[in-house]
Coordinates of N, CA, C and O in Angstrom, one line a residue:
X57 N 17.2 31.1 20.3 CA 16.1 31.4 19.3 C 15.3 32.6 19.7 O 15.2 33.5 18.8
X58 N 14.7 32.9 21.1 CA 14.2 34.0 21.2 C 15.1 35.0 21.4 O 14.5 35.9 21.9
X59 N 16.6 35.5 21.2 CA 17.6 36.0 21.2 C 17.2 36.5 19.4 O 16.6 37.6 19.1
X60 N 17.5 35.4 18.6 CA 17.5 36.2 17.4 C 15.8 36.5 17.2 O 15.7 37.4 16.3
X61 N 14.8 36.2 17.5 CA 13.5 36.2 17.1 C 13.7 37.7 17.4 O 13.7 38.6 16.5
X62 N 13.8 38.2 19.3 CA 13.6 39.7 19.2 C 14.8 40.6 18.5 O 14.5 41.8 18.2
X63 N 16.6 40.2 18.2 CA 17.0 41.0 17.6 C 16.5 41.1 16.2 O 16.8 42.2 15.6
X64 N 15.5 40.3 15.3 CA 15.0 40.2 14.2 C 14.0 41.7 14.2 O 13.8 42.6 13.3
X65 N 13.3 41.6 15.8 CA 12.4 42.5 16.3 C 12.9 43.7 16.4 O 12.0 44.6 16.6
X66 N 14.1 44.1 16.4 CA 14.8 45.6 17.1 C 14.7 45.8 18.0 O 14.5 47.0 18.3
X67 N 14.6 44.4 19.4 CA 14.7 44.9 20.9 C 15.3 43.6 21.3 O 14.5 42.7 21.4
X68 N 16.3 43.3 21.5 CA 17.4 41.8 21.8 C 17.9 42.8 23.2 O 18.7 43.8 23.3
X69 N 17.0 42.1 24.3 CA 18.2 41.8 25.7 C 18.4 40.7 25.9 O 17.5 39.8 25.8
X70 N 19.5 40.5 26.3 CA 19.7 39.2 26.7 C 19.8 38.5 28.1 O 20.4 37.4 28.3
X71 N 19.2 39.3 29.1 CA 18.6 39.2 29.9 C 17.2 38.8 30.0 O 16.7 38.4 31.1
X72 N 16.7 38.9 29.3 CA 15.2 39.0 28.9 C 15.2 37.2 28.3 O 14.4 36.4 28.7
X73 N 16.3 37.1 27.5 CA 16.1 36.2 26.2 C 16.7 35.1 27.4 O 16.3 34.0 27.0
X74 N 17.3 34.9 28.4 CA 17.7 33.8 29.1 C 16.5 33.5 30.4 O 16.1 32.5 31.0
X75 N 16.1 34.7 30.5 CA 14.9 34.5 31.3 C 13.5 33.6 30.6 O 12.6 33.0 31.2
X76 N 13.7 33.8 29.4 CA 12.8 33.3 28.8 C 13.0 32.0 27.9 O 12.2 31.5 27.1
X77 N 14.5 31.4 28.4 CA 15.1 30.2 27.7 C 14.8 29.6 29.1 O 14.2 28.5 29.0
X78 N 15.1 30.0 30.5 CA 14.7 29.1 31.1 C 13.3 28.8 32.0 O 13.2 28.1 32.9
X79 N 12.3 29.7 31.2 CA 10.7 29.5 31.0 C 10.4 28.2 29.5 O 9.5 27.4 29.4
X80 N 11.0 28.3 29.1 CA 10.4 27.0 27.9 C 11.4 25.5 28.1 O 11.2 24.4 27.5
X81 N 12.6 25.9 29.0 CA 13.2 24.4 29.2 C 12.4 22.9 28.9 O 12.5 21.9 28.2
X82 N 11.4 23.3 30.0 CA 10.9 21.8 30.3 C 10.0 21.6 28.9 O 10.4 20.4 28.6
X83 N 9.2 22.0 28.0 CA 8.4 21.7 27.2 C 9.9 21.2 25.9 O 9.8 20.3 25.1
X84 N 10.9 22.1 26.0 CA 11.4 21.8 24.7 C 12.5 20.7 25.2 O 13.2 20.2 24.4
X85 N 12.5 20.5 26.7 CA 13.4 19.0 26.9 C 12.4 18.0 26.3 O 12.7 17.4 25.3
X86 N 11.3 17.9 27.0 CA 10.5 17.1 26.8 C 10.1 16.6 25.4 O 9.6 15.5 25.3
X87 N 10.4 17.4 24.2 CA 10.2 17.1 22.5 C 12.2 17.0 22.6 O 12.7 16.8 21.5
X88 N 12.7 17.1 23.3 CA 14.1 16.5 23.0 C 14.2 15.1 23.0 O 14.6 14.4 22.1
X89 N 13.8 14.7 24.0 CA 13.5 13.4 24.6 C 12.4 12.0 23.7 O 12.4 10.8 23.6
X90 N 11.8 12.9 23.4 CA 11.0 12.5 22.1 C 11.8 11.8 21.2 O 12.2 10.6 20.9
X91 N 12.0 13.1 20.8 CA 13.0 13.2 19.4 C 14.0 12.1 19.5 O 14.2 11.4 18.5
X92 N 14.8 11.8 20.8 CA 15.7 10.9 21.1 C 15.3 9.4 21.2 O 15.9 8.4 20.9
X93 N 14.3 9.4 21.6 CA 13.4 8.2 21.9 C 13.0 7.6 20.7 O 12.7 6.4 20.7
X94 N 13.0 8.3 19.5 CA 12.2 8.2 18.1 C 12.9 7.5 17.5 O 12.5 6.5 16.9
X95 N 14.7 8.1 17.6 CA 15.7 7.3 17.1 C 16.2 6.8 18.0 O 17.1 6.5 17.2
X96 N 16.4 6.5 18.6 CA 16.8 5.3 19.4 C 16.0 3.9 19.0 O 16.5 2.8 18.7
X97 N 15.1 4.2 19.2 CA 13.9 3.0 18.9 C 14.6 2.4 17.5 O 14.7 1.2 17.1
X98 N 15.1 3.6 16.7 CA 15.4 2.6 15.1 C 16.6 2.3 15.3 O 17.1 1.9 14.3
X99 N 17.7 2.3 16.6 CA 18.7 1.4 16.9 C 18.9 0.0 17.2 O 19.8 -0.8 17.1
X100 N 17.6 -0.1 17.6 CA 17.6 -1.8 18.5 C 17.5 -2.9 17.2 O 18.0 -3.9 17.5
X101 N 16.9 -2.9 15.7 CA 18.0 -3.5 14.7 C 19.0 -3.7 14.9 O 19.4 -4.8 15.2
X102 N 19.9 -2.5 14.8 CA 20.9 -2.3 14.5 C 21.9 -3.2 15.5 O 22.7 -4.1 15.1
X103 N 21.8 -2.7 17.1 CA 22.0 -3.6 18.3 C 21.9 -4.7 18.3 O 23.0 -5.2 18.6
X104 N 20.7 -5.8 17.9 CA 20.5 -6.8 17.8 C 21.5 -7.6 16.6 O 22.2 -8.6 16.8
X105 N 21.2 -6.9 15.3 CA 22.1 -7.5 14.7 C 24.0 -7.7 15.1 O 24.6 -8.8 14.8
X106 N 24.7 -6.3 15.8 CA 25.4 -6.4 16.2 C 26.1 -7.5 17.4 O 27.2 -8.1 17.5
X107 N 24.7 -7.3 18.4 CA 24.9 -8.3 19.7 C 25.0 -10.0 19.0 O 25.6 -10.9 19.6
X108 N 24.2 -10.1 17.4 CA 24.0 -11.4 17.4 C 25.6 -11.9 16.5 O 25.9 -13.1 16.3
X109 N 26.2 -11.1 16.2 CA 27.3 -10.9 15.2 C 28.5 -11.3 16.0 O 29.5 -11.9 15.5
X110 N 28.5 -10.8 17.5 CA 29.5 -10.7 18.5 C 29.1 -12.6 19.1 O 29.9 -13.5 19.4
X111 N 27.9 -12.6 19.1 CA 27.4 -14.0 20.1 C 28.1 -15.4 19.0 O 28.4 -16.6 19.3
X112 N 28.2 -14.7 17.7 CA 28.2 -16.2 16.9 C 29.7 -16.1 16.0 O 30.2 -17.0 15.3
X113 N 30.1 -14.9 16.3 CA 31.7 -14.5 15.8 C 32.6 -15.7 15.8 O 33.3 -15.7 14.8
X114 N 32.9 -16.9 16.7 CA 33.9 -17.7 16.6 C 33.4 -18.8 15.6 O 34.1 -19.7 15.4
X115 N 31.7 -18.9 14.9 CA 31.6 -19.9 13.8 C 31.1 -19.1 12.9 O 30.0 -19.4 12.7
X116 N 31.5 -18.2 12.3 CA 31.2 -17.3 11.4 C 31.8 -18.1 10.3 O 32.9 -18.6 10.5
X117 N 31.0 -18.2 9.0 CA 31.6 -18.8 7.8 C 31.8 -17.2 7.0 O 31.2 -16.2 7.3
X118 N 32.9 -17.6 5.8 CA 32.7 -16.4 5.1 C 31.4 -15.7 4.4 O 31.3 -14.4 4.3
X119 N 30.6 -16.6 3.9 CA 29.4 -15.6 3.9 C 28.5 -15.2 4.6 O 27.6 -14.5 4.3
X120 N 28.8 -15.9 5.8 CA 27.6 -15.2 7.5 C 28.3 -13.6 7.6 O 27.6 -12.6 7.8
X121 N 29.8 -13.7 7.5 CA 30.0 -12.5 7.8 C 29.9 -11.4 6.5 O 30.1 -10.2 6.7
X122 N 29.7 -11.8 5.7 CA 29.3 -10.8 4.2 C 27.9 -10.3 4.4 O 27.5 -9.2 4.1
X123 N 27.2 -11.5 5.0 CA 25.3 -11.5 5.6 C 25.3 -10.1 6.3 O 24.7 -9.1 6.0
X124 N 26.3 -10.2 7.6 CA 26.3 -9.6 8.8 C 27.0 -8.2 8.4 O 26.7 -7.5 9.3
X125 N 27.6 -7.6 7.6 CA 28.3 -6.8 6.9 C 27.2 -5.6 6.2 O 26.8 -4.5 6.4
X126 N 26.9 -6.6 5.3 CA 26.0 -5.6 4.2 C 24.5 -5.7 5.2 O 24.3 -4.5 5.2
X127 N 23.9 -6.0 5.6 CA 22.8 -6.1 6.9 C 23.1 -5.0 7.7 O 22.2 -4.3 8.0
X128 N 24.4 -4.8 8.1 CA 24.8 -3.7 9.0 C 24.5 -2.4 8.2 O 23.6 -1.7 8.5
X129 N 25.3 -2.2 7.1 CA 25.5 -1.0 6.1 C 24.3 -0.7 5.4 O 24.2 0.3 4.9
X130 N 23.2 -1.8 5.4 CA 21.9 -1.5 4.9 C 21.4 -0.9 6.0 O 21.0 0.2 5.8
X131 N 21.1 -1.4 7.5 CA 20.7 -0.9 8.7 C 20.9 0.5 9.1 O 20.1 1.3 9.5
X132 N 22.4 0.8 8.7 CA 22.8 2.0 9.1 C 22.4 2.9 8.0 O 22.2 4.1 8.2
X133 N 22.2 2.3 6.5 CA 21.7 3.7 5.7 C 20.3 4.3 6.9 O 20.0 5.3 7.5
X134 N 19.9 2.7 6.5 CA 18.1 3.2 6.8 C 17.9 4.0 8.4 O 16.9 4.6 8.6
X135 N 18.9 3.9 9.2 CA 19.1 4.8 10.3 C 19.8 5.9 10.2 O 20.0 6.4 11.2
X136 N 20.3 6.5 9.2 CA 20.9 7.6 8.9 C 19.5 8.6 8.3 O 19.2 9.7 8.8
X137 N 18.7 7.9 7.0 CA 17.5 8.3 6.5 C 16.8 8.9 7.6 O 16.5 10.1 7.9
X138 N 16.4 7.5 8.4 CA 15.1 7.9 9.2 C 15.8 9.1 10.4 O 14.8 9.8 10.7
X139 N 16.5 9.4 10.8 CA 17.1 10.3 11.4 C 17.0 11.8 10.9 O 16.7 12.7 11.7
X140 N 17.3 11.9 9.7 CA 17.6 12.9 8.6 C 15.8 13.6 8.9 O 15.5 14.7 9.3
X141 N 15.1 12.4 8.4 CA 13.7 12.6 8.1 C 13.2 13.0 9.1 O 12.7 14.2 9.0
X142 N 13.2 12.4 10.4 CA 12.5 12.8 11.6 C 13.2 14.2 11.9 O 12.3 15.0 12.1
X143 N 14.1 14.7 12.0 CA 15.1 15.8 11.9 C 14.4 16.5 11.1 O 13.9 17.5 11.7
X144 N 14.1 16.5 9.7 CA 13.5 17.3 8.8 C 11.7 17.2 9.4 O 11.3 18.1 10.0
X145 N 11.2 16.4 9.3 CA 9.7 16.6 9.7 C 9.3 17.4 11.2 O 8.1 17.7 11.5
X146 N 10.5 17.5 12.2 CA 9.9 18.5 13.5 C 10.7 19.3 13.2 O 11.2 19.8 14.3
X147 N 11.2 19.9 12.2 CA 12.8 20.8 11.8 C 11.9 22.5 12.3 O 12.6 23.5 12.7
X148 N 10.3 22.4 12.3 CA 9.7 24.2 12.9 C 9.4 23.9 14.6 O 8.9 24.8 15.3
X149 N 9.8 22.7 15.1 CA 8.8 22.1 16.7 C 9.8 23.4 17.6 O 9.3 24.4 18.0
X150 N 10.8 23.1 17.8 CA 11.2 23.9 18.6 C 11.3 25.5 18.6 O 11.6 26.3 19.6
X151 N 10.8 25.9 17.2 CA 10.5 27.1 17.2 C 9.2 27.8 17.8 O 9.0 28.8 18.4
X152 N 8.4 26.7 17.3 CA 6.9 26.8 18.0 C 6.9 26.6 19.2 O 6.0 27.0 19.8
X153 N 8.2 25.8 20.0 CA 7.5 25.8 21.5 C 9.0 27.1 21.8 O 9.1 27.3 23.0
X154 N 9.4 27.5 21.3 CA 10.1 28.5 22.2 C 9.8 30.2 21.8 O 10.2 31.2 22.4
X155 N 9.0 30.1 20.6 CA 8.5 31.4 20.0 C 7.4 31.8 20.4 O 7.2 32.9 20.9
X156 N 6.3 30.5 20.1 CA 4.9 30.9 20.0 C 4.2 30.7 21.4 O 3.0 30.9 21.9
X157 N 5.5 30.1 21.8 CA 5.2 29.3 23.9 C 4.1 28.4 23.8 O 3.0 28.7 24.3
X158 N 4.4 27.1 22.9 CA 3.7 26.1 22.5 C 3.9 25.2 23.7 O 4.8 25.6 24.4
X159 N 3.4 24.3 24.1 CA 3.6 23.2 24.7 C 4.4 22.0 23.8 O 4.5 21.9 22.6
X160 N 4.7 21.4 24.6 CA 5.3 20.2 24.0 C 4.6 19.7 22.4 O 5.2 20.0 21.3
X161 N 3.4 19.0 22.4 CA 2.1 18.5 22.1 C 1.6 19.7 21.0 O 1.1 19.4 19.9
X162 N 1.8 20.6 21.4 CA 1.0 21.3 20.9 C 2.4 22.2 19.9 O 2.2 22.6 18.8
X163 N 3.1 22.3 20.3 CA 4.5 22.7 19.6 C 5.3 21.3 18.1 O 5.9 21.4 17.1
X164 N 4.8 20.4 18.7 CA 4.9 19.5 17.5 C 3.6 19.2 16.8 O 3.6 18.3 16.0
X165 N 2.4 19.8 16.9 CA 1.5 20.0 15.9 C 1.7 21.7 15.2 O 1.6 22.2 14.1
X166 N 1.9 21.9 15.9 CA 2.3 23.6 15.2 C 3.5 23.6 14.3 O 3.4 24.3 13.3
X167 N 4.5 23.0 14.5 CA 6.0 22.9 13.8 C 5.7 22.2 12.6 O 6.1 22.6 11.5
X168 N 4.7 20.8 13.0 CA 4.9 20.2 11.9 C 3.7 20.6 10.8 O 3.6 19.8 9.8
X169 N 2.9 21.7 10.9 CA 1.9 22.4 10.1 C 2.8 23.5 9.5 O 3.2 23.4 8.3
X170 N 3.3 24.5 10.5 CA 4.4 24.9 9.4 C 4.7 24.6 8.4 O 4.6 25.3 7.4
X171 N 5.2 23.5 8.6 CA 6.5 22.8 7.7 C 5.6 22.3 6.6 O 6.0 22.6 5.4
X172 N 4.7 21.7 6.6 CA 3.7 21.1 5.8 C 3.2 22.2 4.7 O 3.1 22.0 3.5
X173 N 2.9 23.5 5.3 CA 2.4 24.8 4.4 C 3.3 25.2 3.4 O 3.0 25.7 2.3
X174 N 4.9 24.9 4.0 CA 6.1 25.5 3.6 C 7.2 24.6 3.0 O 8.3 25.0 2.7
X175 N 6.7 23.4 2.7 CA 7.6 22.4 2.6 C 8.9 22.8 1.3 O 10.1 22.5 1.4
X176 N 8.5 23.4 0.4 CA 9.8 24.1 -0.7 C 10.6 24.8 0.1 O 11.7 24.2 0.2
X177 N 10.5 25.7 0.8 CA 10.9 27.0 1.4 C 11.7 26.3 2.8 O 12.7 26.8 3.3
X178 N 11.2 25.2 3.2 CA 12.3 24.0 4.1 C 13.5 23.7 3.6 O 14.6 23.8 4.2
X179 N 13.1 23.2 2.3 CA 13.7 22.2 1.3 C 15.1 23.1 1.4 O 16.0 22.6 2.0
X180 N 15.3 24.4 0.6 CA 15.9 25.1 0.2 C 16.8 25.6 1.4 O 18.0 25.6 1.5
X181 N 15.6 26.0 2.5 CA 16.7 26.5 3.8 C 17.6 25.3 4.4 O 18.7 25.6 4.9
X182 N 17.3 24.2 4.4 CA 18.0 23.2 4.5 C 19.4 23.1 3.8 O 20.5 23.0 4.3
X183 N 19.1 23.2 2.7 CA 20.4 22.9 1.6 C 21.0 24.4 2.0 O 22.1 24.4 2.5
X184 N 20.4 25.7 1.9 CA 21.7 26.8 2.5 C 22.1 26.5 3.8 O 23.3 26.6 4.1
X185 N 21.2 26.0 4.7 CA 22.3 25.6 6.4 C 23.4 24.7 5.5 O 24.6 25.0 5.5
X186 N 23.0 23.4 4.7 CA 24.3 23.0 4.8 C 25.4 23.2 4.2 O 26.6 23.0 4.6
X187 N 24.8 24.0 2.7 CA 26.1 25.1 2.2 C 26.7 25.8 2.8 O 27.9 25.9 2.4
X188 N 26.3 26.7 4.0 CA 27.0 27.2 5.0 C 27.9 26.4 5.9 O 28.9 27.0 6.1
X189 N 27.9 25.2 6.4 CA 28.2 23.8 6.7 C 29.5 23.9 5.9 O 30.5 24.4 6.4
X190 N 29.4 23.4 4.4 CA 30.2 22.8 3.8 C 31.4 23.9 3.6 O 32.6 23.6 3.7
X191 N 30.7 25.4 3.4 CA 31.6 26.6 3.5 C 32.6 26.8 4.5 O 33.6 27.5 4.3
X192 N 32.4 26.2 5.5 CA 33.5 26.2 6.7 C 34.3 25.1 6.5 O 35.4 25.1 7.1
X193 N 34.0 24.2 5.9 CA 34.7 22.7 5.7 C 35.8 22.7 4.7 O 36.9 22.1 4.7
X194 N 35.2 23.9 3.5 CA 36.1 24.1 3.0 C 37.0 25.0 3.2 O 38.1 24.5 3.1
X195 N 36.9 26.0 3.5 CA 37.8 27.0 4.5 C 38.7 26.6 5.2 O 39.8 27.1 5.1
X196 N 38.3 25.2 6.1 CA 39.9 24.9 6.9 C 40.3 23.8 6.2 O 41.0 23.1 6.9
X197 N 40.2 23.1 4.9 CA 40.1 22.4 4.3 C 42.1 22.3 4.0 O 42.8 21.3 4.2
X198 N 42.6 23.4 3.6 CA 43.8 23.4 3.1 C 44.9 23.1 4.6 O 46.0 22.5 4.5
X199 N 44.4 23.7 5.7 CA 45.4 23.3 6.9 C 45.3 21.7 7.1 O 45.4 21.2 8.2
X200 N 45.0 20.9 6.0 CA 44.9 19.4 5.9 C 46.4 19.4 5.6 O 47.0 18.6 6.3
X201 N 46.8 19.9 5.0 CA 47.9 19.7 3.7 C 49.6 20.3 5.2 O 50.8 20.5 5.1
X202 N 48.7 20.3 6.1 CA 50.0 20.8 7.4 C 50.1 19.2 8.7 O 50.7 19.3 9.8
X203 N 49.5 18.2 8.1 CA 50.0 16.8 8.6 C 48.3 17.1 10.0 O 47.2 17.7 9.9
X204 N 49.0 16.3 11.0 CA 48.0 15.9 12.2 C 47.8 17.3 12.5 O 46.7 17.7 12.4
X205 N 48.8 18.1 12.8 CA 48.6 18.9 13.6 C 47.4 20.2 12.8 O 46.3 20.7 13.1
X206 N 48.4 20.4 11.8 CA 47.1 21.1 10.7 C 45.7 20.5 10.6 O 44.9 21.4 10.7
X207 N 45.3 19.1 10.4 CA 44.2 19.1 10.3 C 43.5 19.6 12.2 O 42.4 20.1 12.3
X208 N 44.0 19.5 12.8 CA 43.8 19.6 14.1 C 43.2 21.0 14.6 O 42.3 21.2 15.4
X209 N 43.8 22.1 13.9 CA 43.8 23.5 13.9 C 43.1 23.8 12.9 O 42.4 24.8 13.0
X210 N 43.1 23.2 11.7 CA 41.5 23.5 10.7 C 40.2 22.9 11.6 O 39.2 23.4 12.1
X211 N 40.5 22.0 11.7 CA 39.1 21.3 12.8 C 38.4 22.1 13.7 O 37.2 22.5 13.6
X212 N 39.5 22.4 14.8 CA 39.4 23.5 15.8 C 38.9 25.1 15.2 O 37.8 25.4 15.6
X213 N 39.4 25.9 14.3 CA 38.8 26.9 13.3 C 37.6 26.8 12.9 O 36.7 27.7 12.9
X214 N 37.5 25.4 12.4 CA 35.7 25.4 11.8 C 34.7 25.0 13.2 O 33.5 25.1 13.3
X215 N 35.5 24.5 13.9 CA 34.4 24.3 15.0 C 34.1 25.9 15.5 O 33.0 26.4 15.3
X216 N 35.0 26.5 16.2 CA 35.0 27.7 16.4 C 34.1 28.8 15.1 O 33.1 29.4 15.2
X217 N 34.7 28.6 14.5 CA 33.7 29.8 13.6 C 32.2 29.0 13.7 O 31.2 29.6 14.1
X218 N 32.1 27.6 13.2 CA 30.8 27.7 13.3 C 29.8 27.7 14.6 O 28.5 27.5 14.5
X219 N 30.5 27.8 15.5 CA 29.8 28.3 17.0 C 29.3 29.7 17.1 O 28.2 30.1 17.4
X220 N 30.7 30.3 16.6 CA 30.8 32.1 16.6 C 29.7 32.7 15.5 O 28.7 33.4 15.8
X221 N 30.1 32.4 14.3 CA 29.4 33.1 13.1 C 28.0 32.1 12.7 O 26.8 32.3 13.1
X222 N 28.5 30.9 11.8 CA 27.3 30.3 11.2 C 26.7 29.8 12.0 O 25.5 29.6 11.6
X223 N 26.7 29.2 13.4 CA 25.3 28.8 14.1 C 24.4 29.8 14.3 O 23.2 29.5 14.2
X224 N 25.0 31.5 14.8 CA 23.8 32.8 14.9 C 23.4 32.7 13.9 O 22.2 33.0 13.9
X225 N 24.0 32.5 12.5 CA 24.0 33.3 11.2 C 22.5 32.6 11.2 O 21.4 33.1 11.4
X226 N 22.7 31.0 10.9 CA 21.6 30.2 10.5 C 20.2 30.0 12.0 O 19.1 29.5 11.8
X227 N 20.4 30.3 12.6 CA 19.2 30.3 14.0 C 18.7 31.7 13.6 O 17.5 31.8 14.0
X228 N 19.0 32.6 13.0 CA 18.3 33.8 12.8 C 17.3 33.5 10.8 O 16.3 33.9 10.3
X229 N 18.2 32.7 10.5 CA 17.7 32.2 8.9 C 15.9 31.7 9.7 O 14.7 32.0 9.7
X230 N 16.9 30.7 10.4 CA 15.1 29.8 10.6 C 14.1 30.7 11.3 O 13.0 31.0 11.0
X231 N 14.6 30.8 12.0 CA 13.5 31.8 13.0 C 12.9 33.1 12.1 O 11.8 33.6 12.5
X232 N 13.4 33.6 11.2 CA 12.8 34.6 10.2 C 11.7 33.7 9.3 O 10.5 34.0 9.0
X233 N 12.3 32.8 9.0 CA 11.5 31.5 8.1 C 10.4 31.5 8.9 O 9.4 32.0 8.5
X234 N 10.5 31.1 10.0 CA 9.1 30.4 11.3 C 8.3 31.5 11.2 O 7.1 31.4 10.8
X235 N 9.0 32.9 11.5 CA 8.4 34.2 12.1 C 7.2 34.4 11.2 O 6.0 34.5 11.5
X236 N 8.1 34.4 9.4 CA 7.3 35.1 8.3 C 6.3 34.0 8.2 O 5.1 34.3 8.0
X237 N 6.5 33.0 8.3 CA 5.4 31.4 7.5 C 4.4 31.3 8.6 O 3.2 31.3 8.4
X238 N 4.8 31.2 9.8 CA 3.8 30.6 11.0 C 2.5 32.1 11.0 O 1.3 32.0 11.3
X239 N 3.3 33.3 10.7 CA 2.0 34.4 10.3 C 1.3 34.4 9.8 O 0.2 35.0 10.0
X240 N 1.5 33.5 8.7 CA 0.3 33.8 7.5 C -0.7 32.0 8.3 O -1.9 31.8 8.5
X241 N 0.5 31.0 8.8 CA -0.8 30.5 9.5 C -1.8 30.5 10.4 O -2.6 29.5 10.6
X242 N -1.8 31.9 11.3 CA -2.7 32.7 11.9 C -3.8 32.6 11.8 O -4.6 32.4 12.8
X243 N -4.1 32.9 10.0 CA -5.6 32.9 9.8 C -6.2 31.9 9.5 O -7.4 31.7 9.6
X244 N -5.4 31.1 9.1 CA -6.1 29.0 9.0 C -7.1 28.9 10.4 O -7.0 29.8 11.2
X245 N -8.2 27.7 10.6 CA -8.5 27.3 11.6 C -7.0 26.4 12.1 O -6.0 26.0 11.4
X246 N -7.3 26.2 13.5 CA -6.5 25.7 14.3 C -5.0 26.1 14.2 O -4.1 25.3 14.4
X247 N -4.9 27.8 13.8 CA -3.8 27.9 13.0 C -2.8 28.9 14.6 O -1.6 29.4 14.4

């Protein structure tokens, strides 16, 4: 991030930019850990219903297991959602604590003010990361049509390009987003 923030700037070393990736480690583990904790917490449903599914499996009637089925697949939307959401609601946190040298705390009140000023301009950059996404999916899409091994080496290609090209491409999107938006909140109190 601070790689593309100062190439954005017209002075990218990268010596500079690893020195200063491992100056914000610990604040931006610590909103990782969060972040992980957040969803995890909406697994233990999911666990529970599974552990109780495994405990009662040899008197399962046919509609206990239709119960336990669609319970699951409802579970898992609403953990796919809240995942998505929490993902989207701290989607500026890590910018703030590795741009603006926020603290943990203070990097998830800053991210998620951002995002609150900016909420269209999220919306939108969201849907081009994943158009960009989908653009590599379709690209190795046709080495499907070459059996295992083809799909194997389309896989490998899109993993590869999107390491090489669309992960810089899109880390410089957001961080231009953060750079230009988190400016104008400057002049707000507590801004």
């Amino acid at each position: 991030m601070k790689l593309c923030y100062d190439a954005l700037e017209g002075k990218a070393i990268l010596s500079t930019a690893f020195h200063h990736a491992k100056s914000r480690f610990v604040p931006l583990f610590k909103f990782e850990l969060i972040l992980t904790l957040l969803i995890g917490i909406a697994f233990i449903p999911l666990i529970n219903l599974g552990l109780d599914f495994f405990r009662n499996i040899h008197m399962l009637t046919k509609e206990a297991a239709l119960y336990y089925v669609i319970s699951f697949m409802i579970w898992s939307a609403f953990l796919g959602i809240f995942a998505i959401a929490i993902q989207f609601l701290f989607t500026f946190v890590p910018y703030a604590i590795v741009i603006d040298l926020k603290g943990t705390l203070s990097g998830i009140r800053r991210g998620v003010m951002v995002l609150r000023h900016n909420l269209v301009d999220t919306i939108i950059m969201w849907l081009l990361v994943g158009l960009a996404g989908m653009a590599l999916q379709v690209a190795a899409y046709p080495f499907r049509f070459f059996g295992f091994w083809g799909t194997l080496a389309g896989t490998l290609v899109a993993v590869i390009l999107g390491w090489v090209a669309v992960m810089p491409i899109t880390t410089c999107w957001w961080v231009e987003l953060y750079r230009r938006r988190s400016k104008t909140l400057n002049s707000l109190p507590n801004g």
